[in-house]
Amino acid sequence: GDSVTQMEGPVTLSEEAFLTINCTYTATGYPSLFWYVQYPGEGLQLLLKATKADDKGSNKGFEATYRKETTSFHLEKGSVQVSDSAVYFCALIDTGRRALTFGSGTRLQVQP
Amino acid sequence: GAGVSQSPSNKVTEKGKDVELRCDPISGHTALYWYRQSLGQGLEFLIYFQGNSAPDKSGLPSDRFSAERTGGSVSTLTIQRTQQEDSAVYLCASSLISRNTGELFFGEGSRLTVL
């Protein structure tokens, strides 16, 4: 079945540091890939997505590239801010499926 | 309100009791999902409603779990004879488009603690 594996957290960085959160997936079809973010006290919200191989999703300075050859969708940001502190979830929806499959989430803590 | 609303935000119950969790989706959204988030785990899909179609119940963990959606809007997730392993945050999400492109709008969740 479909699955998503994320690096375990928490990830603790200083402000302006470079961020990478690794995500790899297993799917039987041609999935679309997503990153969702959950800020403290808020519901999950879509951060970015990519629907086919080699697509790059980007939003709020975050980027992720759909790599079919390595079945990966790593999240990156060049310079993190304290306000980026949140839990980040990688997810996919496979061909013909109705529901997203989520990873376990990675907590990011950015210190001033 | 403008977003997905869930109630209660917190529920503490004794083992063996029944609980009901409510979700009020964004107005006009045809699809509604329930997920469960346990400590240290990812989001586990429970059930999906789309318009007037039969719900996809494939994620419900046992027959103690059921859900309904009345009038294509508000949904209630019911857990009968709660067990300690049911303790989790129950998340509801809705989406506008019938063909799921993956953009879901989530509520803040209902945290259930079974003592």
mmCIF file with all atom_site columns, C-alpha atoms in Angstrom:
data_model
loop_
_atom_site.group_PDB
_atom_site.id
_atom_site.type_symbol
_atom_site.label_atom_id
_atom_site.label_alt_id
_atom_site.label_comp_id
_atom_site.label_asym_id
_atom_site.label_entity_id
_atom_site.label_seq_id
_atom_site.pdbx_PDB_ins_code
_atom_site.Cartn_x
_atom_site.Cartn_y
_atom_site.Cartn_z
_atom_site.occupancy
_atom_site.B_iso_or_equiv
_atom_site.pdbx_formal_charge
_atom_site.auth_seq_id
_atom_site.auth_comp_id
_atom_site.auth_asym_id
_atom_site.auth_atom_id
_atom_site.pdbx_PDB_model_num
ATOM 1   C CA . GLY A 1 1   ? 0.000   0.000  0.000   1.00 0.00 ? 1   GLY A CA 1
ATOM 2   C CA . ASP A 1 2   ? 0.894   3.663  -0.087  1.00 0.00 ? 2   ASP A CA 1
ATOM 3   C CA . SER A 1 3   ? 3.197   5.053  2.578   1.00 0.00 ? 3   SER A CA 1
ATOM 4   C CA . VAL A 1 4   ? 5.151   8.190  3.432   1.00 0.00 ? 4   VAL A CA 1
ATOM 5   C CA . THR A 1 5   ? 8.308   8.280  5.542   1.00 0.00 ? 5   THR A CA 1
ATOM 6   C CA . GLN A 1 6   ? 9.624   11.472 7.087   1.00 0.00 ? 6   GLN A CA 1
ATOM 7   C CA . MET A 1 7   ? 12.702  12.228 9.108   1.00 0.00 ? 7   MET A CA 1
ATOM 8   C CA . GLU A 1 8   ? 12.050  12.207 12.826  1.00 0.00 ? 8   GLU A CA 1
ATOM 9   C CA . GLY A 1 9   ? 12.122  15.433 14.731  1.00 0.00 ? 9   GLY A CA 1
ATOM 10  C CA . PRO A 1 10  ? 12.363  17.681 16.391  1.00 0.00 ? 10  PRO A CA 1
ATOM 11  C CA . VAL A 1 11  ? 14.597  19.654 14.098  1.00 0.00 ? 11  VAL A CA 1
ATOM 12  C CA . THR A 1 12  ? 16.091  22.614 15.933  1.00 0.00 ? 12  THR A CA 1
ATOM 13  C CA . LEU A 1 13  ? 17.701  25.414 13.945  1.00 0.00 ? 13  LEU A CA 1
ATOM 14  C CA . SER A 1 14  ? 18.864  28.947 14.497  1.00 0.00 ? 14  SER A CA 1
ATOM 15  C CA . GLU A 1 15  ? 17.182  31.760 12.617  1.00 0.00 ? 15  GLU A CA 1
ATOM 16  C CA . GLU A 1 16  ? 18.458  32.159 9.046   1.00 0.00 ? 16  GLU A CA 1
ATOM 17  C CA . ALA A 1 17  ? 19.754  28.586 8.891   1.00 0.00 ? 17  ALA A CA 1
ATOM 18  C CA . PHE A 1 18  ? 19.094  26.319 5.892   1.00 0.00 ? 18  PHE A CA 1
ATOM 19  C CA . LEU A 1 19  ? 16.316  23.772 6.316   1.00 0.00 ? 19  LEU A CA 1
ATOM 20  C CA . THR A 1 20  ? 15.875  20.332 4.805   1.00 0.00 ? 20  THR A CA 1
ATOM 21  C CA . ILE A 1 21  ? 13.169  17.918 5.906   1.00 0.00 ? 21  ILE A CA 1
ATOM 22  C CA . ASN A 1 22  ? 13.438  14.579 4.141   1.00 0.00 ? 22  ASN A CA 1
ATOM 23  C CA . CYS A 1 23  ? 10.416  12.749 2.770   1.00 0.00 ? 23  CYS A CA 1
ATOM 24  C CA . THR A 1 24  ? 10.287  9.530  0.772   1.00 0.00 ? 24  THR A CA 1
ATOM 25  C CA . TYR A 1 25  ? 7.238   7.674  -0.425  1.00 0.00 ? 25  TYR A CA 1
ATOM 26  C CA . THR A 1 26  ? 5.916   4.379  -1.722  1.00 0.00 ? 26  THR A CA 1
ATOM 27  C CA . ALA A 1 27  ? 2.984   4.334  -4.129  1.00 0.00 ? 27  ALA A CA 1
ATOM 28  C CA . THR A 1 28  ? 1.610   1.974  -6.736  1.00 0.00 ? 28  THR A CA 1
ATOM 29  C CA . GLY A 1 29  ? 0.391   4.593  -9.212  1.00 0.00 ? 29  GLY A CA 1
ATOM 30  C CA . TYR A 1 30  ? 1.362   8.125  -10.125 1.00 0.00 ? 30  TYR A CA 1
ATOM 31  C CA . PRO A 1 31  ? 0.819   10.107 -6.960  1.00 0.00 ? 31  PRO A CA 1
ATOM 32  C CA . SER A 1 32  ? 0.560   13.807 -6.335  1.00 0.00 ? 32  SER A CA 1
ATOM 33  C CA . LEU A 1 33  ? 2.759   14.971 -3.457  1.00 0.00 ? 33  LEU A CA 1
ATOM 34  C CA . PHE A 1 34  ? 2.121   17.567 -0.783  1.00 0.00 ? 34  PHE A CA 1
ATOM 35  C CA . TRP A 1 35  ? 3.557   19.328 2.208   1.00 0.00 ? 35  TRP A CA 1
ATOM 36  C CA . TYR A 1 36  ? 1.129   20.429 4.898   1.00 0.00 ? 36  TYR A CA 1
ATOM 37  C CA . VAL A 1 37  ? 2.045   22.610 7.884   1.00 0.00 ? 37  VAL A CA 1
ATOM 38  C CA . GLN A 1 38  ? 0.455   22.829 11.321  1.00 0.00 ? 38  GLN A CA 1
ATOM 39  C CA . TYR A 1 39  ? 1.277   25.984 13.250  1.00 0.00 ? 39  TYR A CA 1
ATOM 40  C CA . PRO A 1 40  ? 0.728   25.945 17.029  1.00 0.00 ? 40  PRO A CA 1
ATOM 41  C CA . GLY A 1 41  ? -2.969  26.092 17.874  1.00 0.00 ? 41  GLY A CA 1
ATOM 42  C CA . GLU A 1 42  ? -4.075  25.913 14.244  1.00 0.00 ? 42  GLU A CA 1
ATOM 43  C CA . GLY A 1 43  ? -5.349  23.279 11.829  1.00 0.00 ? 43  GLY A CA 1
ATOM 44  C CA . LEU A 1 44  ? -3.226  21.740 9.112   1.00 0.00 ? 44  LEU A CA 1
ATOM 45  C CA . GLN A 1 45  ? -2.934  23.819 5.986   1.00 0.00 ? 45  GLN A CA 1
ATOM 46  C CA . LEU A 1 46  ? -1.533  23.124 2.566   1.00 0.00 ? 46  LEU A CA 1
ATOM 47  C CA . LEU A 1 47  ? 1.964   24.552 2.104   1.00 0.00 ? 47  LEU A CA 1
ATOM 48  C CA . LEU A 1 48  ? 2.845   23.356 -1.399  1.00 0.00 ? 48  LEU A CA 1
ATOM 49  C CA . LYS A 1 49  ? 2.247   20.555 -3.851  1.00 0.00 ? 49  LYS A CA 1
ATOM 50  C CA . ALA A 1 50  ? 3.583   18.896 -6.999  1.00 0.00 ? 50  ALA A CA 1
ATOM 51  C CA . THR A 1 51  ? 1.506   16.735 -9.290  1.00 0.00 ? 51  THR A CA 1
ATOM 52  C CA . LYS A 1 52  ? 4.065   15.050 -11.545 1.00 0.00 ? 52  LYS A CA 1
ATOM 53  C CA . ALA A 1 53  ? 7.701   14.076 -11.738 1.00 0.00 ? 53  ALA A CA 1
ATOM 54  C CA . ASP A 1 54  ? 10.235  16.940 -11.788 1.00 0.00 ? 54  ASP A CA 1
ATOM 55  C CA . ASP A 1 55  ? 7.596   19.494 -10.751 1.00 0.00 ? 55  ASP A CA 1
ATOM 56  C CA . LYS A 1 56  ? 8.716   21.933 -8.082  1.00 0.00 ? 56  LYS A CA 1
ATOM 57  C CA . GLY A 1 57  ? 6.207   23.203 -5.564  1.00 0.00 ? 57  GLY A CA 1
ATOM 58  C CA . SER A 1 58  ? 6.960   26.465 -3.778  1.00 0.00 ? 58  SER A CA 1
ATOM 59  C CA . ASN A 1 59  ? 5.321   28.776 -1.277  1.00 0.00 ? 59  ASN A CA 1
ATOM 60  C CA . LYS A 1 60  ? 6.458   31.200 1.463   1.00 0.00 ? 60  LYS A CA 1
ATOM 61  C CA . GLY A 1 61  ? 10.114  30.544 0.585   1.00 0.00 ? 61  GLY A CA 1
ATOM 62  C CA . PHE A 1 62  ? 9.724   26.772 0.898   1.00 0.00 ? 62  PHE A CA 1
ATOM 63  C CA . GLU A 1 63  ? 10.413  24.478 -2.042  1.00 0.00 ? 63  GLU A CA 1
ATOM 64  C CA . ALA A 1 64  ? 10.145  20.770 -2.796  1.00 0.00 ? 64  ALA A CA 1
ATOM 65  C CA . THR A 1 65  ? 10.896  18.893 -6.008  1.00 0.00 ? 65  THR A CA 1
ATOM 66  C CA . TYR A 1 66  ? 9.086   15.703 -7.030  1.00 0.00 ? 66  TYR A CA 1
ATOM 67  C CA . ARG A 1 67  ? 11.872  13.167 -7.665  1.00 0.00 ? 67  ARG A CA 1
ATOM 68  C CA . LYS A 1 68  ? 10.445  9.996  -9.136  1.00 0.00 ? 68  LYS A CA 1
ATOM 69  C CA . GLU A 1 69  ? 13.816  8.265  -9.490  1.00 0.00 ? 69  GLU A CA 1
ATOM 70  C CA . THR A 1 70  ? 14.469  8.537  -5.761  1.00 0.00 ? 70  THR A CA 1
ATOM 71  C CA . THR A 1 71  ? 10.775  8.575  -4.722  1.00 0.00 ? 71  THR A CA 1
ATOM 72  C CA . SER A 1 72  ? 11.450  11.684 -2.679  1.00 0.00 ? 72  SER A CA 1
ATOM 73  C CA . PHE A 1 73  ? 9.906   15.092 -2.012  1.00 0.00 ? 73  PHE A CA 1
ATOM 74  C CA . HIS A 1 74  ? 12.273  16.838 0.378   1.00 0.00 ? 74  HIS A CA 1
ATOM 75  C CA . LEU A 1 75  ? 11.237  20.200 1.815   1.00 0.00 ? 75  LEU A CA 1
ATOM 76  C CA . GLU A 1 76  ? 13.811  23.010 1.767   1.00 0.00 ? 76  GLU A CA 1
ATOM 77  C CA . LYS A 1 77  ? 14.054  26.630 2.796   1.00 0.00 ? 77  LYS A CA 1
ATOM 78  C CA . GLY A 1 78  ? 17.122  28.781 2.458   1.00 0.00 ? 78  GLY A CA 1
ATOM 79  C CA . SER A 1 79  ? 16.670  30.915 5.572   1.00 0.00 ? 79  SER A CA 1
ATOM 80  C CA . VAL A 1 80  ? 14.228  29.936 8.288   1.00 0.00 ? 80  VAL A CA 1
ATOM 81  C CA . GLN A 1 81  ? 12.473  32.329 10.641  1.00 0.00 ? 81  GLN A CA 1
ATOM 82  C CA . VAL A 1 82  ? 11.107  31.877 14.143  1.00 0.00 ? 82  VAL A CA 1
ATOM 83  C CA . SER A 1 83  ? 7.625   32.060 12.626  1.00 0.00 ? 83  SER A CA 1
ATOM 84  C CA . ASP A 1 84  ? 8.356   28.869 10.648  1.00 0.00 ? 84  ASP A CA 1
ATOM 85  C CA . SER A 1 85  ? 8.264   26.849 13.876  1.00 0.00 ? 85  SER A CA 1
ATOM 86  C CA . ALA A 1 86  ? 5.557   24.258 13.257  1.00 0.00 ? 86  ALA A CA 1
ATOM 87  C CA . VAL A 1 87  ? 4.940   20.614 12.449  1.00 0.00 ? 87  VAL A CA 1
ATOM 88  C CA . TYR A 1 88  ? 5.413   19.701 8.790   1.00 0.00 ? 88  TYR A CA 1
ATOM 89  C CA . PHE A 1 89  ? 3.628   16.738 7.183   1.00 0.00 ? 89  PHE A CA 1
ATOM 90  C CA . CYS A 1 90  ? 4.516   15.135 3.870   1.00 0.00 ? 90  CYS A CA 1
ATOM 91  C CA . ALA A 1 91  ? 1.581   13.495 2.102   1.00 0.00 ? 91  ALA A CA 1
ATOM 92  C CA . LEU A 1 92  ? 0.541   11.847 -1.141  1.00 0.00 ? 92  LEU A CA 1
ATOM 93  C CA . ILE A 1 93  ? -2.604  10.930 -2.989  1.00 0.00 ? 93  ILE A CA 1
ATOM 94  C CA . ASP A 1 94  ? -2.255  8.016  -5.339  1.00 0.00 ? 94  ASP A CA 1
ATOM 95  C CA . THR A 1 95  ? -4.014  7.477  -8.645  1.00 0.00 ? 95  THR A CA 1
ATOM 96  C CA . GLY A 1 96  ? -7.649  6.566  -8.119  1.00 0.00 ? 96  GLY A CA 1
ATOM 97  C CA . ARG A 1 97  ? -7.557  7.111  -4.369  1.00 0.00 ? 97  ARG A CA 1
ATOM 98  C CA . ARG A 1 98  ? -9.761  9.549  -2.499  1.00 0.00 ? 98  ARG A CA 1
ATOM 99  C CA . ALA A 1 99  ? -7.825  10.178 0.690   1.00 0.00 ? 99  ALA A CA 1
ATOM 100 C CA . LEU A 1 100 ? -4.383  11.560 1.405   1.00 0.00 ? 100 LEU A CA 1
ATOM 101 C CA . THR A 1 101 ? -1.740  9.333  2.989   1.00 0.00 ? 101 THR A CA 1
ATOM 102 C CA . PHE A 1 102 ? 0.331   11.294 5.513   1.00 0.00 ? 102 PHE A CA 1
ATOM 103 C CA . GLY A 1 103 ? 3.731   10.885 7.079   1.00 0.00 ? 103 GLY A CA 1
ATOM 104 C CA . SER A 1 104 ? 4.183   11.089 10.834  1.00 0.00 ? 104 SER A CA 1
ATOM 105 C CA . GLY A 1 105 ? 5.158   14.767 10.807  1.00 0.00 ? 105 GLY A CA 1
ATOM 106 C CA . THR A 1 106 ? 8.392   16.584 11.659  1.00 0.00 ? 106 THR A CA 1
ATOM 107 C CA . ARG A 1 107 ? 8.462   19.275 14.301  1.00 0.00 ? 107 ARG A CA 1
ATOM 108 C CA . LEU A 1 108 ? 10.638  22.281 13.443  1.00 0.00 ? 108 LEU A CA 1
ATOM 109 C CA . GLN A 1 109 ? 11.827  24.619 16.177  1.00 0.00 ? 109 GLN A CA 1
ATOM 110 C CA . VAL A 1 110 ? 13.576  27.804 15.106  1.00 0.00 ? 110 VAL A CA 1
ATOM 111 C CA . GLN A 1 111 ? 15.463  29.706 17.781  1.00 0.00 ? 111 GLN A CA 1
ATOM 112 C CA . PRO A 1 112 ? 16.186  33.439 17.560  1.00 0.00 ? 112 PRO A CA 1
ATOM 113 C CA . GLY B 2 1   ? -17.489 30.749 10.365  1.00 0.00 ? 1   GLY B CA 1
ATOM 114 C CA . ALA B 2 2   ? -15.091 30.738 7.475   1.00 0.00 ? 2   ALA B CA 1
ATOM 115 C CA . GLY B 2 3   ? -13.202 27.569 8.394   1.00 0.00 ? 3   GLY B CA 1
ATOM 116 C CA . VAL B 2 4   ? -13.880 23.999 9.411   1.00 0.00 ? 4   VAL B CA 1
ATOM 117 C CA . SER B 2 5   ? -15.289 23.928 12.917  1.00 0.00 ? 5   SER B CA 1
ATOM 118 C CA . GLN B 2 6   ? -14.971 20.973 15.274  1.00 0.00 ? 6   GLN B CA 1
ATOM 119 C CA . SER B 2 7   ? -16.445 20.336 18.695  1.00 0.00 ? 7   SER B CA 1
ATOM 120 C CA . PRO B 2 8   ? -15.670 19.636 21.398  1.00 0.00 ? 8   PRO B CA 1
ATOM 121 C CA . SER B 2 9   ? -12.055 20.765 21.267  1.00 0.00 ? 9   SER B CA 1
ATOM 122 C CA . ASN B 2 10  ? -11.265 18.529 24.232  1.00 0.00 ? 10  ASN B CA 1
ATOM 123 C CA . LYS B 2 11  ? -13.106 15.516 25.580  1.00 0.00 ? 11  LYS B CA 1
ATOM 124 C CA . VAL B 2 12  ? -12.158 13.359 28.544  1.00 0.00 ? 12  VAL B CA 1
ATOM 125 C CA . THR B 2 13  ? -14.185 10.213 29.020  1.00 0.00 ? 13  THR B CA 1
ATOM 126 C CA . GLU B 2 14  ? -14.097 6.972  30.923  1.00 0.00 ? 14  GLU B CA 1
ATOM 127 C CA . LYS B 2 15  ? -13.384 3.670  29.267  1.00 0.00 ? 15  LYS B CA 1
ATOM 128 C CA . GLY B 2 16  ? -16.572 2.068  27.994  1.00 0.00 ? 16  GLY B CA 1
ATOM 129 C CA . LYS B 2 17  ? -18.487 5.297  27.438  1.00 0.00 ? 17  LYS B CA 1
ATOM 130 C CA . ASP B 2 18  ? -19.721 6.469  24.039  1.00 0.00 ? 18  ASP B CA 1
ATOM 131 C CA . VAL B 2 19  ? -18.539 9.769  22.546  1.00 0.00 ? 19  VAL B CA 1
ATOM 132 C CA . GLU B 2 20  ? -19.702 11.945 19.674  1.00 0.00 ? 20  GLU B CA 1
ATOM 133 C CA . LEU B 2 21  ? -17.454 14.362 17.824  1.00 0.00 ? 21  LEU B CA 1
ATOM 134 C CA . ARG B 2 22  ? -18.904 16.994 15.535  1.00 0.00 ? 22  ARG B CA 1
ATOM 135 C CA . CYS B 2 23  ? -17.574 18.600 12.373  1.00 0.00 ? 23  CYS B CA 1
ATOM 136 C CA . ASP B 2 24  ? -19.040 21.589 10.561  1.00 0.00 ? 24  ASP B CA 1
ATOM 137 C CA . PRO B 2 25  ? -17.309 21.888 7.171   1.00 0.00 ? 25  PRO B CA 1
ATOM 138 C CA . ILE B 2 26  ? -16.790 24.972 5.073   1.00 0.00 ? 26  ILE B CA 1
ATOM 139 C CA . SER B 2 27  ? -20.066 25.936 3.442   1.00 0.00 ? 27  SER B CA 1
ATOM 140 C CA . GLY B 2 28  ? -20.392 24.476 -0.042  1.00 0.00 ? 28  GLY B CA 1
ATOM 141 C CA . HIS B 2 29  ? -17.638 21.916 0.364   1.00 0.00 ? 29  HIS B CA 1
ATOM 142 C CA . THR B 2 30  ? -18.866 18.613 -1.004  1.00 0.00 ? 30  THR B CA 1
ATOM 143 C CA . ALA B 2 31  ? -16.165 16.329 0.382   1.00 0.00 ? 31  ALA B CA 1
ATOM 144 C CA . LEU B 2 32  ? -15.595 15.660 4.081   1.00 0.00 ? 32  LEU B CA 1
ATOM 145 C CA . TYR B 2 33  ? -12.885 13.549 5.725   1.00 0.00 ? 33  TYR B CA 1
ATOM 146 C CA . TRP B 2 34  ? -12.150 12.258 9.206   1.00 0.00 ? 34  TRP B CA 1
ATOM 147 C CA . TYR B 2 35  ? -8.569  11.496 10.215  1.00 0.00 ? 35  TYR B CA 1
ATOM 148 C CA . ARG B 2 36  ? -7.048  10.402 13.505  1.00 0.00 ? 36  ARG B CA 1
ATOM 149 C CA . GLN B 2 37  ? -3.711  11.650 14.821  1.00 0.00 ? 37  GLN B CA 1
ATOM 150 C CA . SER B 2 38  ? -2.189  9.583  17.579  1.00 0.00 ? 38  SER B CA 1
ATOM 151 C CA . LEU B 2 39  ? 0.886   10.631 19.548  1.00 0.00 ? 39  LEU B CA 1
ATOM 152 C CA . GLY B 2 40  ? 3.980   10.174 17.387  1.00 0.00 ? 40  GLY B CA 1
ATOM 153 C CA . GLN B 2 41  ? 1.942   8.829  14.488  1.00 0.00 ? 41  GLN B CA 1
ATOM 154 C CA . GLY B 2 42  ? 0.916   10.295 11.192  1.00 0.00 ? 42  GLY B CA 1
ATOM 155 C CA . LEU B 2 43  ? -2.622  11.107 10.261  1.00 0.00 ? 43  LEU B CA 1
ATOM 156 C CA . GLU B 2 44  ? -4.658  7.931  9.886   1.00 0.00 ? 44  GLU B CA 1
ATOM 157 C CA . PHE B 2 45  ? -7.548  8.096  7.415   1.00 0.00 ? 45  PHE B CA 1
ATOM 158 C CA . LEU B 2 46  ? -10.886 7.021  8.896   1.00 0.00 ? 46  LEU B CA 1
ATOM 159 C CA . ILE B 2 47  ? -13.773 7.867  6.571   1.00 0.00 ? 47  ILE B CA 1
ATOM 160 C CA . TYR B 2 48  ? -14.657 9.989  3.541   1.00 0.00 ? 48  TYR B CA 1
ATOM 161 C CA . PHE B 2 49  ? -17.984 11.484 2.425   1.00 0.00 ? 49  PHE B CA 1
ATOM 162 C CA . GLN B 2 50  ? -18.571 12.888 -1.048  1.00 0.00 ? 50  GLN B CA 1
ATOM 163 C CA . GLY B 2 51  ? -21.918 14.430 -1.870  1.00 0.00 ? 51  GLY B CA 1
ATOM 164 C CA . ASN B 2 52  ? -24.699 11.858 -1.859  1.00 0.00 ? 52  ASN B CA 1
ATOM 165 C CA . SER B 2 53  ? -22.410 8.927  -2.640  1.00 0.00 ? 53  SER B CA 1
ATOM 166 C CA . ALA B 2 54  ? -21.929 6.046  -0.245  1.00 0.00 ? 54  ALA B CA 1
ATOM 167 C CA . PRO B 2 55  ? -19.135 6.933  2.200   1.00 0.00 ? 55  PRO B CA 1
ATOM 168 C CA . ASP B 2 56  ? -15.726 5.300  2.011   1.00 0.00 ? 56  ASP B CA 1
ATOM 169 C CA . LYS B 2 57  ? -15.452 3.634  5.424   1.00 0.00 ? 57  LYS B CA 1
ATOM 170 C CA . SER B 2 58  ? -12.315 1.676  4.633   1.00 0.00 ? 58  SER B CA 1
ATOM 171 C CA . GLY B 2 59  ? -10.242 3.400  7.328   1.00 0.00 ? 59  GLY B CA 1
ATOM 172 C CA . LEU B 2 60  ? -12.504 2.819  10.313  1.00 0.00 ? 60  LEU B CA 1
ATOM 173 C CA . PRO B 2 61  ? -10.483 0.698  12.778  1.00 0.00 ? 61  PRO B CA 1
ATOM 174 C CA . SER B 2 62  ? -13.379 -1.287 14.246  1.00 0.00 ? 62  SER B CA 1
ATOM 175 C CA . ASP B 2 63  ? -17.162 -1.555 14.288  1.00 0.00 ? 63  ASP B CA 1
ATOM 176 C CA . ARG B 2 64  ? -17.182 0.661  17.382  1.00 0.00 ? 64  ARG B CA 1
ATOM 177 C CA . PHE B 2 65  ? -16.529 3.582  15.046  1.00 0.00 ? 65  PHE B CA 1
ATOM 178 C CA . SER B 2 66  ? -19.239 5.079  12.860  1.00 0.00 ? 66  SER B CA 1
ATOM 179 C CA . ALA B 2 67  ? -19.920 8.386  11.181  1.00 0.00 ? 67  ALA B CA 1
ATOM 180 C CA . GLU B 2 68  ? -22.755 10.107 9.449   1.00 0.00 ? 68  GLU B CA 1
ATOM 181 C CA . ARG B 2 69  ? -23.193 13.263 7.473   1.00 0.00 ? 69  ARG B CA 1
ATOM 182 C CA . THR B 2 70  ? -26.604 14.855 7.577   1.00 0.00 ? 70  THR B CA 1
ATOM 183 C CA . GLY B 2 71  ? -27.896 16.950 4.725   1.00 0.00 ? 71  GLY B CA 1
ATOM 184 C CA . GLY B 2 72  ? -24.524 16.933 3.048   1.00 0.00 ? 72  GLY B CA 1
ATOM 185 C CA . SER B 2 73  ? -23.125 19.273 5.676   1.00 0.00 ? 73  SER B CA 1
ATOM 186 C CA . VAL B 2 74  ? -22.455 18.570 9.368   1.00 0.00 ? 74  VAL B CA 1
ATOM 187 C CA . SER B 2 75  ? -20.838 15.255 10.235  1.00 0.00 ? 75  SER B CA 1
ATOM 188 C CA . THR B 2 76  ? -20.744 13.316 13.498  1.00 0.00 ? 76  THR B CA 1
ATOM 189 C CA . LEU B 2 77  ? -18.133 10.700 14.353  1.00 0.00 ? 77  LEU B CA 1
ATOM 190 C CA . THR B 2 78  ? -19.331 8.297  17.041  1.00 0.00 ? 78  THR B CA 1
ATOM 191 C CA . ILE B 2 79  ? -17.094 5.991  19.048  1.00 0.00 ? 79  ILE B CA 1
ATOM 192 C CA . GLN B 2 80  ? -18.933 3.395  21.112  1.00 0.00 ? 80  GLN B CA 1
ATOM 193 C CA . ARG B 2 81  ? -17.536 1.674  24.191  1.00 0.00 ? 81  ARG B CA 1
ATOM 194 C CA . THR B 2 82  ? -14.348 3.747  24.089  1.00 0.00 ? 82  THR B CA 1
ATOM 195 C CA . GLN B 2 83  ? -11.007 2.125  24.818  1.00 0.00 ? 83  GLN B CA 1
ATOM 196 C CA . GLN B 2 84  ? -7.759  3.740  25.964  1.00 0.00 ? 84  GLN B CA 1
ATOM 197 C CA . GLU B 2 85  ? -6.205  3.188  22.538  1.00 0.00 ? 85  GLU B CA 1
ATOM 198 C CA . ASP B 2 86  ? -8.884  5.465  21.086  1.00 0.00 ? 86  ASP B CA 1
ATOM 199 C CA . SER B 2 87  ? -7.143  8.422  22.751  1.00 0.00 ? 87  SER B CA 1
ATOM 200 C CA . ALA B 2 88  ? -6.021  10.716 19.924  1.00 0.00 ? 88  ALA B CA 1
ATOM 201 C CA . VAL B 2 89  ? -6.770  13.949 18.130  1.00 0.00 ? 89  VAL B CA 1
ATOM 202 C CA . TYR B 2 90  ? -9.608  13.498 15.655  1.00 0.00 ? 90  TYR B CA 1
ATOM 203 C CA . LEU B 2 91  ? -9.307  15.807 12.675  1.00 0.00 ? 91  LEU B CA 1
ATOM 204 C CA . CYS B 2 92  ? -11.991 16.754 10.212  1.00 0.00 ? 92  CYS B CA 1
ATOM 205 C CA . ALA B 2 93  ? -11.276 18.221 6.792   1.00 0.00 ? 93  ALA B CA 1
ATOM 206 C CA . SER B 2 94  ? -13.352 19.359 3.851   1.00 0.00 ? 94  SER B CA 1
ATOM 207 C CA . SER B 2 95  ? -12.701 20.186 0.225   1.00 0.00 ? 95  SER B CA 1
ATOM 208 C CA . LEU B 2 96  ? -14.616 21.880 -2.525  1.00 0.00 ? 96  LEU B CA 1
ATOM 209 C CA . ILE B 2 97  ? -13.755 19.898 -5.599  1.00 0.00 ? 97  ILE B CA 1
ATOM 210 C CA . SER B 2 98  ? -15.319 16.512 -6.149  1.00 0.00 ? 98  SER B CA 1
ATOM 211 C CA . ARG B 2 99  ? -12.202 15.114 -7.778  1.00 0.00 ? 99  ARG B CA 1
ATOM 212 C CA . ASN B 2 100 ? -9.721  15.225 -4.988  1.00 0.00 ? 100 ASN B CA 1
ATOM 213 C CA . THR B 2 101 ? -6.623  17.206 -5.887  1.00 0.00 ? 101 THR B CA 1
ATOM 214 C CA . GLY B 2 102 ? -5.326  16.934 -2.342  1.00 0.00 ? 102 GLY B CA 1
ATOM 215 C CA . GLU B 2 103 ? -6.095  20.401 -1.036  1.00 0.00 ? 103 GLU B CA 1
ATOM 216 C CA . LEU B 2 104 ? -7.968  19.805 2.172   1.00 0.00 ? 104 LEU B CA 1
ATOM 217 C CA . PHE B 2 105 ? -9.037  22.378 4.737   1.00 0.00 ? 105 PHE B CA 1
ATOM 218 C CA . PHE B 2 106 ? -8.638  21.074 8.264   1.00 0.00 ? 106 PHE B CA 1
ATOM 219 C CA . GLY B 2 107 ? -10.283 21.954 11.526  1.00 0.00 ? 107 GLY B CA 1
ATOM 220 C CA . GLU B 2 108 ? -8.265  22.285 14.723  1.00 0.00 ? 108 GLU B CA 1
ATOM 221 C CA . GLY B 2 109 ? -9.299  18.859 15.884  1.00 0.00 ? 109 GLY B CA 1
ATOM 222 C CA . SER B 2 110 ? -11.017 17.244 18.850  1.00 0.00 ? 110 SER B CA 1
ATOM 223 C CA . ARG B 2 111 ? -8.636  15.836 21.432  1.00 0.00 ? 111 ARG B CA 1
ATOM 224 C CA . LEU B 2 112 ? -10.085 12.681 23.000  1.00 0.00 ? 112 LEU B CA 1
ATOM 225 C CA . THR B 2 113 ? -8.656  11.236 26.193  1.00 0.00 ? 113 THR B CA 1
ATOM 226 C CA . VAL B 2 114 ? -9.998  7.909  27.420  1.00 0.00 ? 114 VAL B CA 1
ATOM 227 C CA . LEU B 2 115 ? -9.179  7.184  31.046  1.00 0.00 ? 115 LEU B CA 1
#
